[in-house]
Structure formats: C-alpha cells, structure tokens
Amino acid sequence: MNRGQTPAHPAAAPGTDCSDAPLLFQDLGARKVVADFSGGDLSSDGGALLLRQVDHGLGLSRTLGGCFHDTRDARYVDHTLPQLLAQRLYGLALGYEDLNDHAFLRRDPLLATACDKVDPLGLDRFNPAFRGAALAAPATLNRLELSNNKTTRCHKLAHEPAAIEACLLTMGVRCLPKHAQEVVLDLDAMGHLLHGAQEGRHFSGYYDGYCYLPLYVVCGDVPLLAQLRTADEDGAAGAVPALEKAVAAIRKRSPQAQVIVRADSGFCRDEIMAWCEGQPGVYYCLGLAKNAVLVERLAPALADARGRRCLSGAASVRVFTEFEYQTAKSWRRPRRVIGKAEVSAAGDNPRFVVTNLPAEGFPAEQAPARFAPARLYEEFYCARGQMENVLKQQVLDLEADRLSTHYLASNQLRLWLATLAYLLIERVRTIGCAGTELARATAGSVRLKLLKAAAAVRVSVRRVWVQMSRAWAWQVEYRACHRRLSAWSAAGADG
C-alpha cells in the first residue's frame, strides 16, 4: 500500500478470515486500484464452444460413448457417457491433461455448456452436496479410465478397445478428402518414457529408459491409429494389421485412391513390402539402412559428387541414382532402391530408400517424373517430416505421453483420448482457421490464440450468454472460425 493510502475496508484483525477482503494495489493517479473475486461466473476457455461445434459435427463423443458398457443405475446418474467423454476430451484439448484439474473445471459453467449440461450451474444434481458443480469430479473420470482393470462396484464403465480403435479410424478417415486420388499413410513409432512401475514397461537402450513404444498411422495432419505397444517389440511390430485396417477404411471412402505407405528404415521389413506389393493400388516408400553392399553400389555416384564439389566449390553436392537390390536372406525378391550420394565438408553422407513406386509415375499423371530418383527422395520421402511434427504436437501440446496409470489398458485409453482431442483441434484449425494465419499453426498455438478466451457466463431460464472481451485480439478469427464450422457442420461435416 502506498504511503498515505486509506484502505477501502479496515484491516482485518489477526486470526480472522480475509478471503473476502479486497486486494489493494498501487494507486493509478487519483484512482484506487482494487481487486476482488466478485466477478461472477467466468471462464478462461471461451474456445470450448468451438470444440463442441466440431464434436457435434463429427458425432465424436456420441460415437465414442457407444464403445463403452454403462452398467450404472440410471436413477442415480448425473453424467451420461458422452458428457463424461466430452469433458475429458475438451479438457485435454484446452491443456488440462491431469484429472486433478477437473476438481476446479467441474465448476466452470462454460465447459459445462460445451458438455451439454442442461443446467450449466449444476443446481440440478441428484446429490445436494454436489450442487454447484455441473461436471464430473476427478474420481469419476478416473473410474471411467480404470473400469477395464478393476471390477469393484464403483467401476461400471468398461470399454471395448477394438471399438475405440475403430472409432478413431472412422473419425480420422472422415476428415480426409472424399474424392482423393492419392492418400499417403505415414508410419512411425515413439518412445514414451515411463516414471513408475507401469504394467508392460520395458527398458529401451535406444531411449535410455523404461518406456512404451506406441505405433502411429497418420495421413497428412490427421491421426488414424494410435496403438500402444511395449518396448520389447520391434519398432515395426503390428504394422501390417494396422495397414490392413487403415487401407480398408480408406477404400470405403475413396475407392479409386492410390495408397502410398511411407516410413523410415525402422519399417523396412519384407513382410510390410510384400503386403503392399500384394494389394492393388498400394505402394511403399521406405528408408533403407545402409550397409557395405549398398555403399559399394553407390560408389560411382559418390565419386561423381566429390568431383562436382571440387569443381564447383559448393558446400554440399548431391547425386542420385537407382538400382535393383536384394538382401542375402531377408528379402524374397529384388526391389527398386534410390541412392543419395551426398558429399559436404563433413564428409560422405550416403542414404537409401526402397520403393515400388513406378519411375514413370502413375497413368495419366500430370507430373510423370515425380518418382524419378531425385524428386522421389527430396520432394516425397523427405516430406514425411511433417508426420513427426504431428507427433510432436501430440506430446508437447496434448501430453499424449502422460501414461501414468498402472495398467496397460487404461494407458492405451489415455493415448486414444489424447489422439481424439488432437483431432478436435485439427478440425478447428483446418476447417475453422482456413485462410488465416492460424491455418498452419501448431495445436498449442491454436489453443493459446483461439481457445483460451476469457468469458463471462450468465445463465438464465432462456439462454446461456457468453460475453467475451471487446479488446480480445483474436475476435475476428473467432467469428470467422464459428461461421466456417457452422457451415461445415450443417453440410454434414464430411471432409
């Protein structure tokens, strides 16, 4: 308090409760600066309504709710399964990855509105002790996650893993262009480190710690599969069954599409390539680990690159070539290999990919040379880095690696929920933010700039009135996002 300043209220006596006392700050000229907590029902998550719009357009929470078996007594149920799942998904999308966060979020009337609570103030709760908190408590959400592992009288919301996997795949494929002529599926594995005695943990020398090794299948910015695996498996384990499911779902949506499987050398396995070769319209482009035979086959191109660098003085020179190659034992047939002979000041940097993409391109293609060695490597194979950006957003922005329950099944459920929450943000970005500077923003940036909007919430008999700041910097983008999502939802939210 400044010298000579008179407090608005007398100082509280020692030992009394000061929770309602105003907070006094430095004066602003002749004005007192006073703060208190009498602002009414406020929320910092005005963008939750955009998530709700996407959720309703896709029917995500409703469809996901059908993957659970609800054996609760309906007479005592305050929260339906879609409401519980919407609360968890929106919380993850808004940056609340811990269940403990819902101890406060359950009283947020805006989040309750987004979760379709008829009374966002929670005054209609069955138990009078819970009135004023419209949403579920952390313990309720925890029972939802653990019901497959515990059979007590409180755990009555078991889920069907195959159905949830199919739900993610169905929702993801719906987000792809309906009449796509070409679909690229990127495969990758991530090491999610564990910091406890979780079921199925295994030490990985590569990640230098105990971890899980989930398998992801991503198409562009859209995740299609997220399969939790233990780290004692090969990085490519389960890839063929995952591809069978993904390709079958894509064929239902775009029967005419050419499907190209793209991955690094960790997925260069004969069974994956043989499966692709046996499917009509399915191709692969996989990294290939170098060995002495491959480097020897690339020797003329490396010599050419060294000569060009000496003559040109360039910092780096690349020369590409292609040849047929077959391993001594593991491959059942010769395959087309693209070799990159790169020479720089750091030395030689040979790289290889193996593919069954035709060098002359697909029939009636406008760019028939795009699968020639240089373009295939630099423009197509290297583009798989975008998939890694998607996975980084999963981990950095949605904490998809927060697999801290004891059981493998509940950790798999958490991984699915985080992936579906990312899908909600991806639709907000792709559909709602099209043509704006947020169209290529990360999930974290979309959340910070568009979803984290301070709002006052007034609930009356006839309306829920959400008032946002007139000084908010992103209100133009918010209005545009709402308009686009409304049109998309009204059109059937199909691609």
PDB file of N, CA and C in Angstrom, residues 247 251 254-260 274-283 356 362:
ATOM      1  N   VAL A 247      -6.117 -49.133 -44.686  1.00  0.00           N
ATOM      2  CA  VAL A 247      -6.381 -49.164 -46.127  1.00  0.00           C
ATOM      3  C   VAL A 247      -7.834 -49.568 -46.401  1.00  0.00           C
ATOM      4  N   ARG A 251     -10.424 -47.250 -48.450  1.00  0.00           N
ATOM      5  CA  ARG A 251     -11.075 -47.762 -49.657  1.00  0.00           C
ATOM      6  C   ARG A 251     -12.592 -47.524 -49.620  1.00  0.00           C
ATOM      7  N   SER A 254     -12.677 -43.596 -50.404  1.00  0.00           N
ATOM      8  CA  SER A 254     -12.119 -43.216 -51.710  1.00  0.00           C
ATOM      9  C   SER A 254     -11.658 -44.472 -52.435  1.00  0.00           C
ATOM     10  N   PRO A 255     -12.573 -45.203 -53.063  1.00  0.00           N
ATOM     11  CA  PRO A 255     -12.200 -46.482 -53.687  1.00  0.00           C
ATOM     12  C   PRO A 255     -11.142 -46.340 -54.775  1.00  0.00           C
ATOM     13  N   GLN A 256     -11.074 -45.175 -55.406  1.00  0.00           N
ATOM     14  CA  GLN A 256     -10.175 -45.001 -56.530  1.00  0.00           C
ATOM     15  C   GLN A 256      -8.780 -44.528 -56.116  1.00  0.00           C
ATOM     16  N   ALA A 257      -8.574 -44.235 -54.846  1.00  0.00           N
ATOM     17  CA  ALA A 257      -7.318 -43.618 -54.411  1.00  0.00           C
ATOM     18  C   ALA A 257      -6.149 -44.602 -54.457  1.00  0.00           C
ATOM     19  N   GLN A 258      -4.991 -44.088 -54.907  1.00  0.00           N
ATOM     20  CA  GLN A 258      -3.738 -44.813 -54.772  1.00  0.00           C
ATOM     21  C   GLN A 258      -3.229 -44.574 -53.349  1.00  0.00           C
ATOM     22  N   VAL A 259      -2.852 -45.622 -52.648  1.00  0.00           N
ATOM     23  CA  VAL A 259      -2.376 -45.522 -51.265  1.00  0.00           C
ATOM     24  C   VAL A 259      -0.872 -45.759 -51.251  1.00  0.00           C
ATOM     25  N   ILE A 260      -0.129 -44.816 -50.650  1.00  0.00           N
ATOM     26  CA  ILE A 260       1.326 -44.934 -50.556  1.00  0.00           C
ATOM     27  C   ILE A 260       1.717 -44.968 -49.082  1.00  0.00           C
ATOM     28  N   ALA A 274       6.051 -56.846 -48.888  1.00  0.00           N
ATOM     29  CA  ALA A 274       5.337 -57.907 -49.588  1.00  0.00           C
ATOM     30  C   ALA A 274       3.830 -57.699 -49.495  1.00  0.00           C
ATOM     31  N   TRP A 275       3.343 -57.242 -48.344  1.00  0.00           N
ATOM     32  CA  TRP A 275       1.904 -56.987 -48.207  1.00  0.00           C
ATOM     33  C   TRP A 275       1.466 -55.886 -49.172  1.00  0.00           C
ATOM     34  N   CYS A 276       2.235 -54.793 -49.235  1.00  0.00           N
ATOM     35  CA  CYS A 276       1.891 -53.700 -50.156  1.00  0.00           C
ATOM     36  C   CYS A 276       1.912 -54.179 -51.607  1.00  0.00           C
ATOM     37  N   GLU A 277       2.897 -54.989 -51.942  1.00  0.00           N
ATOM     38  CA  GLU A 277       3.008 -55.486 -53.316  1.00  0.00           C
ATOM     39  C   GLU A 277       1.846 -56.402 -53.693  1.00  0.00           C
ATOM     40  N   GLY A 278       1.249 -57.012 -52.693  1.00  0.00           N
ATOM     41  CA  GLY A 278       0.139 -57.917 -52.958  1.00  0.00           C
ATOM     42  C   GLY A 278      -1.216 -57.248 -52.986  1.00  0.00           C
ATOM     43  N   GLN A 279      -1.272 -55.929 -52.726  1.00  0.00           N
ATOM     44  CA  GLN A 279      -2.538 -55.204 -52.715  1.00  0.00           C
ATOM     45  C   GLN A 279      -2.648 -54.325 -53.954  1.00  0.00           C
ATOM     46  N   PRO A 280      -3.775 -54.312 -54.628  1.00  0.00           N
ATOM     47  CA  PRO A 280      -3.936 -53.433 -55.789  1.00  0.00           C
ATOM     48  C   PRO A 280      -3.945 -51.962 -55.373  1.00  0.00           C
ATOM     49  N   GLY A 281      -3.148 -51.162 -56.038  1.00  0.00           N
ATOM     50  CA  GLY A 281      -3.138 -49.721 -55.777  1.00  0.00           C
ATOM     51  C   GLY A 281      -2.473 -49.319 -54.481  1.00  0.00           C
ATOM     52  N   VAL A 282      -1.640 -50.188 -53.896  1.00  0.00           N
ATOM     53  CA  VAL A 282      -0.926 -49.855 -52.665  1.00  0.00           C
ATOM     54  C   VAL A 282       0.577 -49.877 -52.953  1.00  0.00           C
ATOM     55  N   TYR A 283       1.265 -48.802 -52.572  1.00  0.00           N
ATOM     56  CA  TYR A 283       2.697 -48.661 -52.837  1.00  0.00           C
ATOM     57  C   TYR A 283       3.408 -48.326 -51.530  1.00  0.00           C
ATOM     58  N   ASN A 356       8.358 -49.325 -54.465  1.00  0.00           N
ATOM     59  CA  ASN A 356       7.778 -49.955 -55.653  1.00  0.00           C
ATOM     60  C   ASN A 356       6.993 -48.937 -56.468  1.00  0.00           C
ATOM     61  N   PHE A 362       2.275 -42.557 -62.173  1.00  0.00           N
ATOM     62  CA  PHE A 362       1.016 -43.253 -62.379  1.00  0.00           C
ATOM     63  C   PHE A 362       0.437 -42.899 -63.747  1.00  0.00           C
TER      64      PHE A 362
END
